[in-house]
XYZ file of C-alpha atoms in Angstrom:
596
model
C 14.158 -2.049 20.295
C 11.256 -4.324 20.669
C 9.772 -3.819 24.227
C 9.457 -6.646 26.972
C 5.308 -7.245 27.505
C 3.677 -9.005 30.603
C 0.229 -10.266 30.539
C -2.111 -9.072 32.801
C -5.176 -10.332 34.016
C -7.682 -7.817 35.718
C -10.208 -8.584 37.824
C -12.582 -5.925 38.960
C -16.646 -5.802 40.336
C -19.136 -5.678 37.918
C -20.692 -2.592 39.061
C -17.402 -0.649 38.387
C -17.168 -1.995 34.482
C -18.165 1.429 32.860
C -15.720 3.602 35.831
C -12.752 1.085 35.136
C -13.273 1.443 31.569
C -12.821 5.268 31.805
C -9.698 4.796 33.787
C -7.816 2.249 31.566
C -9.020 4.609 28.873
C -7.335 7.604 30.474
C -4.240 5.562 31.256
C -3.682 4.357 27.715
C -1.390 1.558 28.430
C -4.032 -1.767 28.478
C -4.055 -3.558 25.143
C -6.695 -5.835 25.276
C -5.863 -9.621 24.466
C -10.090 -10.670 24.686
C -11.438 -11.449 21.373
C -13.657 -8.839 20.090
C -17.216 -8.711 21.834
C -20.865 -8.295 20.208
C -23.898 -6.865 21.702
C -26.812 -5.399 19.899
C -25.356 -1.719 21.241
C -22.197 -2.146 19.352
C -23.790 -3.800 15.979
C -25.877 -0.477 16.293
C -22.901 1.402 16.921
C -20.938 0.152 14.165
C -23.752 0.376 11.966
C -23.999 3.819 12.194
C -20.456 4.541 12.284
C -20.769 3.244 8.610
C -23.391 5.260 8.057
C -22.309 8.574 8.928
C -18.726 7.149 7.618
C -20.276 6.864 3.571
C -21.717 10.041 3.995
C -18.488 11.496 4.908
C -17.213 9.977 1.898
C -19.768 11.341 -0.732
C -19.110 14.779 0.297
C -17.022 16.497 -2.462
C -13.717 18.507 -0.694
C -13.735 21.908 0.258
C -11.041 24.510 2.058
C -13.724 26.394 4.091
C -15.137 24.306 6.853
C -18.093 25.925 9.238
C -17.602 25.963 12.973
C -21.786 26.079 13.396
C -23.293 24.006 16.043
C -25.448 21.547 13.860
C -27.237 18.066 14.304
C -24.648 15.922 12.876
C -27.574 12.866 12.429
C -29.541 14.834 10.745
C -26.986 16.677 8.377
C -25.827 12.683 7.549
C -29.782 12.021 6.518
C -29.662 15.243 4.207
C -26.184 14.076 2.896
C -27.465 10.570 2.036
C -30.890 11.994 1.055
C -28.891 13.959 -1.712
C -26.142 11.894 -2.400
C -28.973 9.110 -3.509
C -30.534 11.310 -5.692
C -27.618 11.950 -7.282
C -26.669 8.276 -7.608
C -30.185 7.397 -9.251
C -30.424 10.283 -11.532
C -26.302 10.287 -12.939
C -27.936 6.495 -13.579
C -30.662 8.001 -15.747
C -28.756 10.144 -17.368
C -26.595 7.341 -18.420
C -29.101 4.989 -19.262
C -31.045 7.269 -21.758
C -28.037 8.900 -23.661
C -27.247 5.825 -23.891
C -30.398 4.698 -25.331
C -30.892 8.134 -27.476
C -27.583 7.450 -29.151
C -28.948 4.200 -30.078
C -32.130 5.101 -31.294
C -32.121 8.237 -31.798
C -31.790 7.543 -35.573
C -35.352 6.669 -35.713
C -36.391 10.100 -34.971
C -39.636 10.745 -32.476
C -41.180 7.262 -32.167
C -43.421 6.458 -29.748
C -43.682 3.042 -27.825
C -47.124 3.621 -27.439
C -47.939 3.474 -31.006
C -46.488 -0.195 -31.572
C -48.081 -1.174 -27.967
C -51.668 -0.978 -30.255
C -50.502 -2.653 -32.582
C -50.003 -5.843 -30.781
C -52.325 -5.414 -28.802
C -54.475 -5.634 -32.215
C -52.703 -8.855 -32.643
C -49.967 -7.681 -34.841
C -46.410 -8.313 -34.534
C -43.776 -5.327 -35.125
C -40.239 -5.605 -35.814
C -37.681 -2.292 -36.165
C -34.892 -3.871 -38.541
C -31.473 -2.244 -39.473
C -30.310 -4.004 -43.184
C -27.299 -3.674 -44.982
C -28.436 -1.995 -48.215
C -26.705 -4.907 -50.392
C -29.003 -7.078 -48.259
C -32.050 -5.251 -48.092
C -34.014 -6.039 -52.042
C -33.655 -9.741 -50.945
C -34.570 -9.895 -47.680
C -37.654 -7.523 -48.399
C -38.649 -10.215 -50.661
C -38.517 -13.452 -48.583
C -40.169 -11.671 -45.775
C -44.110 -12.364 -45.730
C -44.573 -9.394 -43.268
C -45.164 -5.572 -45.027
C -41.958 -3.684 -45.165
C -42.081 -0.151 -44.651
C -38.609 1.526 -45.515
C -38.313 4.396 -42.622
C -34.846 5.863 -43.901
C -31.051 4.856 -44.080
C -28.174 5.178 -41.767
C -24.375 5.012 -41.939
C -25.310 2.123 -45.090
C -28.136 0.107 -43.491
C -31.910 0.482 -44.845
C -34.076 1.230 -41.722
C -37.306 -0.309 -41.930
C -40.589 -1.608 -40.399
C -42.216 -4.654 -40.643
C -45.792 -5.767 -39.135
C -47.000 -9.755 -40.072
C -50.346 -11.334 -38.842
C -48.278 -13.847 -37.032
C -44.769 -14.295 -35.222
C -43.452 -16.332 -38.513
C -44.326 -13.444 -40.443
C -41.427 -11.364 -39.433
C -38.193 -12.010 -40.773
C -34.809 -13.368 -38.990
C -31.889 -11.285 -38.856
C -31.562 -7.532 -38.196
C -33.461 -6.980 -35.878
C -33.490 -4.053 -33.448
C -34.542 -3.916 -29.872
C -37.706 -1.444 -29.779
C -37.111 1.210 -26.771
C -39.190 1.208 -23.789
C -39.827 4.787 -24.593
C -40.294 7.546 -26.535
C -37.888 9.692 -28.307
C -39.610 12.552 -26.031
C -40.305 11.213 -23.360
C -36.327 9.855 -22.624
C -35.163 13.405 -23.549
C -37.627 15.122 -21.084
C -36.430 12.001 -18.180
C -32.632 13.242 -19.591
C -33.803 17.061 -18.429
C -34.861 16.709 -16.038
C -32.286 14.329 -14.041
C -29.482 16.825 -15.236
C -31.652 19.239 -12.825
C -31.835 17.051 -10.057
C -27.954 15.863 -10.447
C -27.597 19.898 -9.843
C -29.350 20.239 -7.223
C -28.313 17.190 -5.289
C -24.413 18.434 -6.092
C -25.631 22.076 -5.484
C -26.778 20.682 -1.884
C -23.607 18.412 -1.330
C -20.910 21.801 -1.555
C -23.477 23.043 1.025
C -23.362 20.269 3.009
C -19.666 19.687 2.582
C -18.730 22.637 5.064
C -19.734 20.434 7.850
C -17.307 17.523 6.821
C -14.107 18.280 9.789
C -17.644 18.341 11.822
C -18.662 15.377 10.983
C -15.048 13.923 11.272
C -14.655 14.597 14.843
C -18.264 13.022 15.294
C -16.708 9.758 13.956
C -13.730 10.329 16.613
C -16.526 10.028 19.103
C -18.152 7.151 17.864
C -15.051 5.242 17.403
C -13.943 5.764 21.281
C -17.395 4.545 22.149
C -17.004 1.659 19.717
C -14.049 0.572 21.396
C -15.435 1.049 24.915
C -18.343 -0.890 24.096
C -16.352 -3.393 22.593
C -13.809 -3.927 25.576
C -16.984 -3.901 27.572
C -18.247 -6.624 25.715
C -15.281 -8.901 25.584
C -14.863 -8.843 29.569
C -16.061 -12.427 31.174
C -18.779 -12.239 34.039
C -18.233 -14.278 37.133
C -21.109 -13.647 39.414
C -20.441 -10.208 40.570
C -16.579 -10.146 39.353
C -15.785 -9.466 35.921
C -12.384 -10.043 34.254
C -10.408 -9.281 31.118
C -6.901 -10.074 29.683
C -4.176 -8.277 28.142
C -0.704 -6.705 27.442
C 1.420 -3.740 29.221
C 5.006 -2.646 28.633
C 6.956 -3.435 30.929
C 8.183 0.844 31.105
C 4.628 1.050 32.444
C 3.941 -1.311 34.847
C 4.308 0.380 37.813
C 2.066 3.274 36.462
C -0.312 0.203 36.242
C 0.524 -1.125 39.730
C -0.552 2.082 40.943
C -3.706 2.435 39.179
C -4.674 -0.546 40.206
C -4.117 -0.022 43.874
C -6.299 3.481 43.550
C -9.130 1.902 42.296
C -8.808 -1.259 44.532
C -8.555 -3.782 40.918
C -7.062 -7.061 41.383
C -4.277 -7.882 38.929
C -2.353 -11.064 37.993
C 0.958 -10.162 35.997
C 2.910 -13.128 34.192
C 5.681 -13.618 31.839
C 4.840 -13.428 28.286
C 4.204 -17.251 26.966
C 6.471 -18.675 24.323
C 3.818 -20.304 22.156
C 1.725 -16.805 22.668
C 1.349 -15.365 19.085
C -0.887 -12.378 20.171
C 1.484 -10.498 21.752
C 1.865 -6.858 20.567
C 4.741 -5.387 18.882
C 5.687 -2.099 20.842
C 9.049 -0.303 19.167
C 10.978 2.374 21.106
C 13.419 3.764 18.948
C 16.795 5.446 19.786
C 19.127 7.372 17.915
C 19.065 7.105 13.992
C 16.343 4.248 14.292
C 13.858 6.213 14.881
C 14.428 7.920 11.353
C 12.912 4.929 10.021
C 10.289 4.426 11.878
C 7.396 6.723 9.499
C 8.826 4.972 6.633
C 7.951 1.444 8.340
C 4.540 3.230 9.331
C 3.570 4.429 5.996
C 4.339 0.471 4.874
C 2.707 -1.086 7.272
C 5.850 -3.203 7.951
C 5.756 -4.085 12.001
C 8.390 -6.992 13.661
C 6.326 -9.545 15.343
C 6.886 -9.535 19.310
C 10.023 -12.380 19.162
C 11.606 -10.915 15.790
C 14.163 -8.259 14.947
C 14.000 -4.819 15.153
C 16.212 -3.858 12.090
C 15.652 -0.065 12.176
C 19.021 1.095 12.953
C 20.740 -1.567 10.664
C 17.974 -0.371 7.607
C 18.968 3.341 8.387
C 22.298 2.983 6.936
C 21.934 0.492 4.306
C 18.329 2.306 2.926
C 20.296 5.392 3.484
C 23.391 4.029 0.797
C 20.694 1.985 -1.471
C 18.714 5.520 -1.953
C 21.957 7.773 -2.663
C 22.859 4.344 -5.674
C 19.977 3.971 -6.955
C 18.925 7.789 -7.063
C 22.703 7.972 -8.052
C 22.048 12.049 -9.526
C 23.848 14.851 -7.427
C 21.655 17.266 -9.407
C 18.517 15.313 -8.017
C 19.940 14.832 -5.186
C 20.169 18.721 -4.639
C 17.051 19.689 -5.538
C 15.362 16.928 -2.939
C 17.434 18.526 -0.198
C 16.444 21.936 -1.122
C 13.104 20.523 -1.284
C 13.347 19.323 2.039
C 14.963 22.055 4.116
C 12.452 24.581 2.469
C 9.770 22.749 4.051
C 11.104 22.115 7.521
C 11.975 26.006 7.767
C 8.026 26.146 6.337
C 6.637 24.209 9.108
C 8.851 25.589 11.328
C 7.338 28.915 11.010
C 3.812 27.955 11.178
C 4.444 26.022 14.284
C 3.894 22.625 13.233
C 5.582 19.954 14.933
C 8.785 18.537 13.606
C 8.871 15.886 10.947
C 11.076 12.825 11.173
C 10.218 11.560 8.076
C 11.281 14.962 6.388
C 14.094 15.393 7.881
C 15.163 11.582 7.104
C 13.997 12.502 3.557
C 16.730 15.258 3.608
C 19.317 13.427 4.749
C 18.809 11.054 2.736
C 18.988 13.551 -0.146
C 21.728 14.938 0.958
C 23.696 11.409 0.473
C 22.428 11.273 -2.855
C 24.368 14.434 -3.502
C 27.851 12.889 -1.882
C 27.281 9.579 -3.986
C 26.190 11.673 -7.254
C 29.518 14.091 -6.277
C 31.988 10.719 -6.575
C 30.395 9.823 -9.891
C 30.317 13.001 -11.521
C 26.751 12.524 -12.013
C 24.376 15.679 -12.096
C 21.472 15.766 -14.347
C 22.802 13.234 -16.168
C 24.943 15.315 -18.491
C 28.199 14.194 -18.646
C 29.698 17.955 -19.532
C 29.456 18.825 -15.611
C 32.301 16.913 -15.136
C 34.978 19.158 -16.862
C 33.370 21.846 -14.412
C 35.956 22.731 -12.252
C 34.021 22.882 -8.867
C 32.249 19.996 -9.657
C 35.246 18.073 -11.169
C 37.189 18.154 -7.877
C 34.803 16.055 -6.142
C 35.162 13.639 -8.412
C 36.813 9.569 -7.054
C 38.354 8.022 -10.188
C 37.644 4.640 -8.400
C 33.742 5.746 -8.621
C 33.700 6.526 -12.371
C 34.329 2.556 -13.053
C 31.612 0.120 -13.657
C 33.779 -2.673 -12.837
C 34.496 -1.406 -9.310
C 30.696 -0.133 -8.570
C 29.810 -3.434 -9.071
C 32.146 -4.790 -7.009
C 30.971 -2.587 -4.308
C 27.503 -4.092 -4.738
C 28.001 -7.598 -4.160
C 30.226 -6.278 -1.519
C 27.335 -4.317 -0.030
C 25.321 -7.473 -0.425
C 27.179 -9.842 1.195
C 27.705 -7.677 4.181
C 24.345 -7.028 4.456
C 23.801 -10.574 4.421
C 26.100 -11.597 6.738
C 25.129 -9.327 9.761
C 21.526 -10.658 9.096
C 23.074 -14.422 9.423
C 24.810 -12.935 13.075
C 22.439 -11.548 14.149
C 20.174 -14.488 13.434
C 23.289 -16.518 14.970
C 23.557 -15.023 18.387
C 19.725 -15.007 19.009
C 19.545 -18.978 18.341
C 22.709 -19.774 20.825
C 20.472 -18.200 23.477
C 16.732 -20.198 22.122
C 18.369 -23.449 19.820
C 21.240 -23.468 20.303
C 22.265 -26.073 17.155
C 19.935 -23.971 15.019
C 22.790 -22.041 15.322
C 25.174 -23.927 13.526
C 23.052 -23.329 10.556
C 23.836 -19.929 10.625
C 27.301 -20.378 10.631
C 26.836 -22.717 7.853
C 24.806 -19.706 5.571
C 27.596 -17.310 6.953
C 30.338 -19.603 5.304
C 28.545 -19.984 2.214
C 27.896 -16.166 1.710
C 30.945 -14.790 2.298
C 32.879 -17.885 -0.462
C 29.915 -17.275 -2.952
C 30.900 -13.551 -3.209
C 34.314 -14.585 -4.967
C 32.319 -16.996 -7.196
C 30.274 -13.838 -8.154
C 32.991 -11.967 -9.028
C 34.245 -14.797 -11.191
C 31.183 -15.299 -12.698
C 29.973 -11.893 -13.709
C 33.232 -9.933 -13.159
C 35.674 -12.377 -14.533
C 37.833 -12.037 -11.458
C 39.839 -15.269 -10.486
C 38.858 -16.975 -7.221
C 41.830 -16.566 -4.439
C 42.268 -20.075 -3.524
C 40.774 -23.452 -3.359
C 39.595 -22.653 0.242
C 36.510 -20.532 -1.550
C 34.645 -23.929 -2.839
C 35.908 -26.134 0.251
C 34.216 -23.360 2.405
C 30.972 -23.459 0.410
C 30.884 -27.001 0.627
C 31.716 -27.533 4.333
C 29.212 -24.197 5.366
C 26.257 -26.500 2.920
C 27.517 -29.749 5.573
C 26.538 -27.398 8.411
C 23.161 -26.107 7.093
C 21.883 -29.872 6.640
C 22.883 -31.058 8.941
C 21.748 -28.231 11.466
C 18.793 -26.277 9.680
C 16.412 -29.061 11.369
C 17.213 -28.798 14.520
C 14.240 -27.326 17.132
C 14.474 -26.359 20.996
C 14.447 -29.627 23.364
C 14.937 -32.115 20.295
C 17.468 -34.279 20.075
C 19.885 -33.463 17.709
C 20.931 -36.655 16.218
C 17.464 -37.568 15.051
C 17.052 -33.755 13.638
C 20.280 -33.974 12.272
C 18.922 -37.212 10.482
C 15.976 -35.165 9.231
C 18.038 -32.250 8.162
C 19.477 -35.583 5.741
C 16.484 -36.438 4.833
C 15.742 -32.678 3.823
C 18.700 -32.365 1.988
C 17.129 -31.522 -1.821
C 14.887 -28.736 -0.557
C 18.042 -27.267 1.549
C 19.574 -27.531 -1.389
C 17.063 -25.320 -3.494
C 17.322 -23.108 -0.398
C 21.280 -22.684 0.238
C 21.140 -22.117 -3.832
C 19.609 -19.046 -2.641
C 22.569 -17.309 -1.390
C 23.628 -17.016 -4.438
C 20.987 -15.556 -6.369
C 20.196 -13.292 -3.610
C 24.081 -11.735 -3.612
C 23.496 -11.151 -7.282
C 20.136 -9.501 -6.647
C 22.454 -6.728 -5.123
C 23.211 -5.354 -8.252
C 19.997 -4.142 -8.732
C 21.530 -0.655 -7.206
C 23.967 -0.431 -10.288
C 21.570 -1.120 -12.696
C 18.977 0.553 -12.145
C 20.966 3.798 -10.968
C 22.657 2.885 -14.694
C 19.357 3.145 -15.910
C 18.624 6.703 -14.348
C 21.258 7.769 -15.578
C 20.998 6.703 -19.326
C 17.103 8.067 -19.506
C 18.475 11.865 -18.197
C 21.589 11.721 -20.593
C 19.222 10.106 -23.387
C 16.478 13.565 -23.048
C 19.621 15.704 -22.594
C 21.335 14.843 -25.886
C 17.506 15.162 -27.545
C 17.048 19.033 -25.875
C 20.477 19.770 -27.454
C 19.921 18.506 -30.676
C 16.796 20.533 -31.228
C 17.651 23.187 -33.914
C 17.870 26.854 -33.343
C 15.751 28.915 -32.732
C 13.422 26.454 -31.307
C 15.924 25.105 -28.979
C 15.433 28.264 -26.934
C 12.317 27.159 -25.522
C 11.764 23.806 -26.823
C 14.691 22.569 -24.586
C 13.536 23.768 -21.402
C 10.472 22.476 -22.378
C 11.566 19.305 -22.601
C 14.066 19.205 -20.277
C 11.803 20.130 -17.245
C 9.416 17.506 -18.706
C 11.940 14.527 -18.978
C 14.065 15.160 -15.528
C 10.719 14.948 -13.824
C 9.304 11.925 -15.157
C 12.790 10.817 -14.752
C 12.718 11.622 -10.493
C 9.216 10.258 -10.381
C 10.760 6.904 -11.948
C 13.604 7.049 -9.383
C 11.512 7.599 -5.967
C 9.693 4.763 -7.365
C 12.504 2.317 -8.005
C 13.800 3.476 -4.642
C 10.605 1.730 -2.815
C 10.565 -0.922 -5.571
C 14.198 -2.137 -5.283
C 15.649 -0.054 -1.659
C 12.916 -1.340 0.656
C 13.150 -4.983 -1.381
C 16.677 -5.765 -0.015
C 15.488 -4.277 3.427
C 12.284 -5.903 3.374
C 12.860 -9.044 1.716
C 16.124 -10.642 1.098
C 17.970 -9.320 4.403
C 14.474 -9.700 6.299
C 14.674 -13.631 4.755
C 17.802 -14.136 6.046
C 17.311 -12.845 9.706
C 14.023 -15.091 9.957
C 12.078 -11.627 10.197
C 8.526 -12.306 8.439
C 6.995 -8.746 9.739
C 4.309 -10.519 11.286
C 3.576 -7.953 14.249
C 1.024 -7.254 15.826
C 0.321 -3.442 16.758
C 0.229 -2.730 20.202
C -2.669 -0.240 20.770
C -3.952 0.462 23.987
C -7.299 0.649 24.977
C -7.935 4.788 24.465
C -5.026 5.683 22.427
C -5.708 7.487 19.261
C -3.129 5.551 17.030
């Protein structure tokens, strides 16, 4: 559920900024709606949360952290002093091996040596000839040639004129700024200052949970000289705006009336688009929630909260497209292990875990029907196994079915829903939905006829498509306080693009099969490494298989988890979030002093 906001507006004395600061702080239930301020405090702030922020980040990880009182500042200069000098010299290194490799053919030259050259007024070229080349071009160059050696089929040679036209075209290579020496001793002696400077850094690096609480600090004063910032002056008043649930308003009320702040509360605005997204979950919903977190996927303030409609369809899309009972097992063995693990060390209790789990444990039910574990189709003529087998499972025809079945459902309590929100806010809008709801539930049939070969039951299924079309025209226009007529007109008008978009409905049942096919495809890449183990000859089969076997299945569960965000959260996130209207555009409600 999507919690009701009011706007507040606060007015308070100047003089009591930094106090009332600390208590909304304290209270953490104040989201600020005031545009982020700027001051040369916070630009200094921010600055050196970066700084101390990259520092953090070049220290290299460590198990071990010191509880030592230390000068977090200056331990950030010592981290940066070292974490430069390992930047510039890892440079160095690279620059002259790279530069050795390339010239290091020409053995210990000496830059110095050609400097006096030109500075006699000679010009010096380093060439690199093909040897088939080398007898001809020696003789159309009017500079001397001296041959220096060969490598890998090139003549290396030097060649010194009295002017530029002198040397010859072609061939040339770039001199080195230095000496053969002297970039092997600069090599040296940056591989002892990258050691040192990484030495230094796993010294330093004991001080990093240190130096992450530090940032903790300097983030709440960021924020509190950011709020202070944003707050508008009025002589001696000052005055901010922003968002409370309305669970916490009269907590609110009476902080206000402690502290003697004067507060204006209002309804939230319908053309306000900064409102904050606050979700309080009951029940299974709240299952969901860390896997919306870990997304980043947040309802805006007037949109659907689909968590307890996702927890059942993401909960049957995982178990089909997973679609092993062996898997399956192992992920709720997995999962149970690790909840009894945290248990005993006293960490609090996971609900993403223990959604995990059950979410495993419905990919053993669904693997069960199928007669699908590991992929090897042998398991089935095990007894225990084979009696949890549904012959009505074991068919592709029928999975399929279920599918579009699946799909259309899904898509029609999205078009409902969508339904009985617009007969409260636009109320013709409406009539759209029933239009799309019409049009799903007859294009299912022409699905099955299309892909199944299953006859359509009646004429009714294209009348209905073509009357729920009439409806979506003529009503997919229509806005709040308009006149419906004229929309209705426009909706007319419209009618080519509706028509791309009603053609939609279609294409987005089919997508549904996705959970077949890709379960399918799970199960054909176990079976496929299963029928390899077994082939392999004996004796090597006796640990060769295992080998392989342990290899495959978990390459093949790594490929399912990920087709399980791929194509699970898709239909979630996309095609039954398309049809609701739900574009995730949310807004976070954090209030001022929260740690979220």
């Amino acid at each position: 559920m999507i919690e009701k906001m009011k706007k507040v507006s606060l007015v308070l004395l100047s003089k009591d900024r930094e106090s009332a600061l600390g208590h909304l702080a304290n209270a953490q239930v104040f989201h600020s709606a005031a545009p982020e301020g700027s001051s040369e405090k916070l630009s200094e702030l921010q600055a050196q949360r970066a700084h101390v922020g990259f520092a953090l980040e070049a220290l290299p990880k460590v198990k071990k952290f010191s509880s030592e009182q230390i000068d977090i500042l200056s331990v950030v200069e010592n981290i940066h002093t070292y974490r430069t000098m390992l930047s510039e010299n890892e440079e160095i290194i690279l620059t002259n091996a790279r530069e050795l490799q390339r010239a290091g053919m020409w053995g210990d030259f000496d830059r110095e040596d050609y400097d006096v050259l030109i500075q006699a007024g000679l010009f010096v070229g380093l060439y690199q000839v093909p040897k088939k080349e080398y007898a001809l071009w020696q003789k159309e160059s009017a500079a001397a040639i001296i041959k220096v050696g060969n490598h890998k089929g090139k003549v290396m040679a030097l060649a010194v004129g009295f002017k530029e036209g002198d040397l010859p075209l072609g061939h040339e290579f770039e001199i080195p700024q230095n000496s053969f020496r002297k970039m092997q001793q600069a090599l040296t002696s940056a591989k002892t200052h990258v050691d040192e400077a990484k030495r230094e850094l796993n010294r330093l690096a004991v001080h990093a949970q240190s130096i992450r609480q530090f940032l903790v600090v300097l983030d709440e004063r960021i924020e509190f000289e950011s709020l202070s910032c944003s707050m508008q002056n009025e002589d001696e008043l000052c005055y901010i705006q922003g968002y409370i649930p309305e669970s916490s308003l009269t907590k609110f009320k009476e902080l206000c009336a402690k502290h003697a702040w004067a507060a204006l509360y209002e309804d939230v605005a319908e053309d306000d688009e900064n409102v904050p997204t606050k979700l309080k979950h009951y029940g299974v919903g709240a299952l969901v929630k860390p896997l919306l977190s870990a997304l980043d996927l947040l309802p805006g303030y007037r949109e659907f909260d689909i968590t307890f409609i996702m927890f059942f369809f993401f909960t049957l899309f995982f178990a089909m497209i997973i679609g092993d009972a062996g898997y399956g097992a192992l992920f709720t063995a997995a999962g149970l292990l690790m909840m009894v693990g945290n248990a005993m060390k006293g960490k609090p209790f996971s609900l993403g875990l223990f959604y995990f789990t059950f979410l495993s444990a419905a990919t053993v039910i669904w693997g069960a029907l199928t007669g699908n574990w590991f992929g090897y189709p042998g398991f089935k003529s095990v007894p225990a196994l084979a009696q949890w087998i549904d012959p009505w499972f074991t068919s592709d025809t029928n999975i399929m079915t279920l599918c579009f079945w699946v799909g259309t459902v899904h898509l029609l309590i999205a078009h409902s829903w969508a339904f009985i929100r617009a007969l409260r806010t636009n109320f013709f809008y409406a009539f759209a939905q029933v239009g799309h709801f019409m049009m799903i539930f007859a294009l299912q049939y022409v699905v099955y006829l299309l892909l199944l070969n299953k006859p359509l039951p009646g004429d009714w299924v294209l009348t209905t498509i073509l009357a729920g079309f009439g409806l979506v025209v003529l009503f997919n226009q229509q806005i709040p306080g308009g006149n419906p007529f004229k929309q209705a007109m426009i909706g007319l008008a419209n009618i080519f693009p509706t028509t791309l978009g009603c053609v939609s409905n279609f294409s987005d049942i089919i997508s549904y099969i996705r959970l077949y096919a890709v379960g399918l495809a799970g199960f054909s890449i176990a079976n496929a490494f299963n029928s390899m183990a077994l082939s392999i000859p004996a004796p090597m089969i006796y640990f060769m298989a295992p080998l392989l076997l342990l290899l495959a299945h978990t390459i093949n569960i790594m490929l399912c988890l990920l087709s399980v965000i791929v194509h699970g959260l898709r239909l979630n996130s996309l095609e039954f979030s398309s049809h609701l209207g739900l574009e995730w555009k949310g807004i976070l409600y954090k209030p001022f002093g929260s740690k979220k």
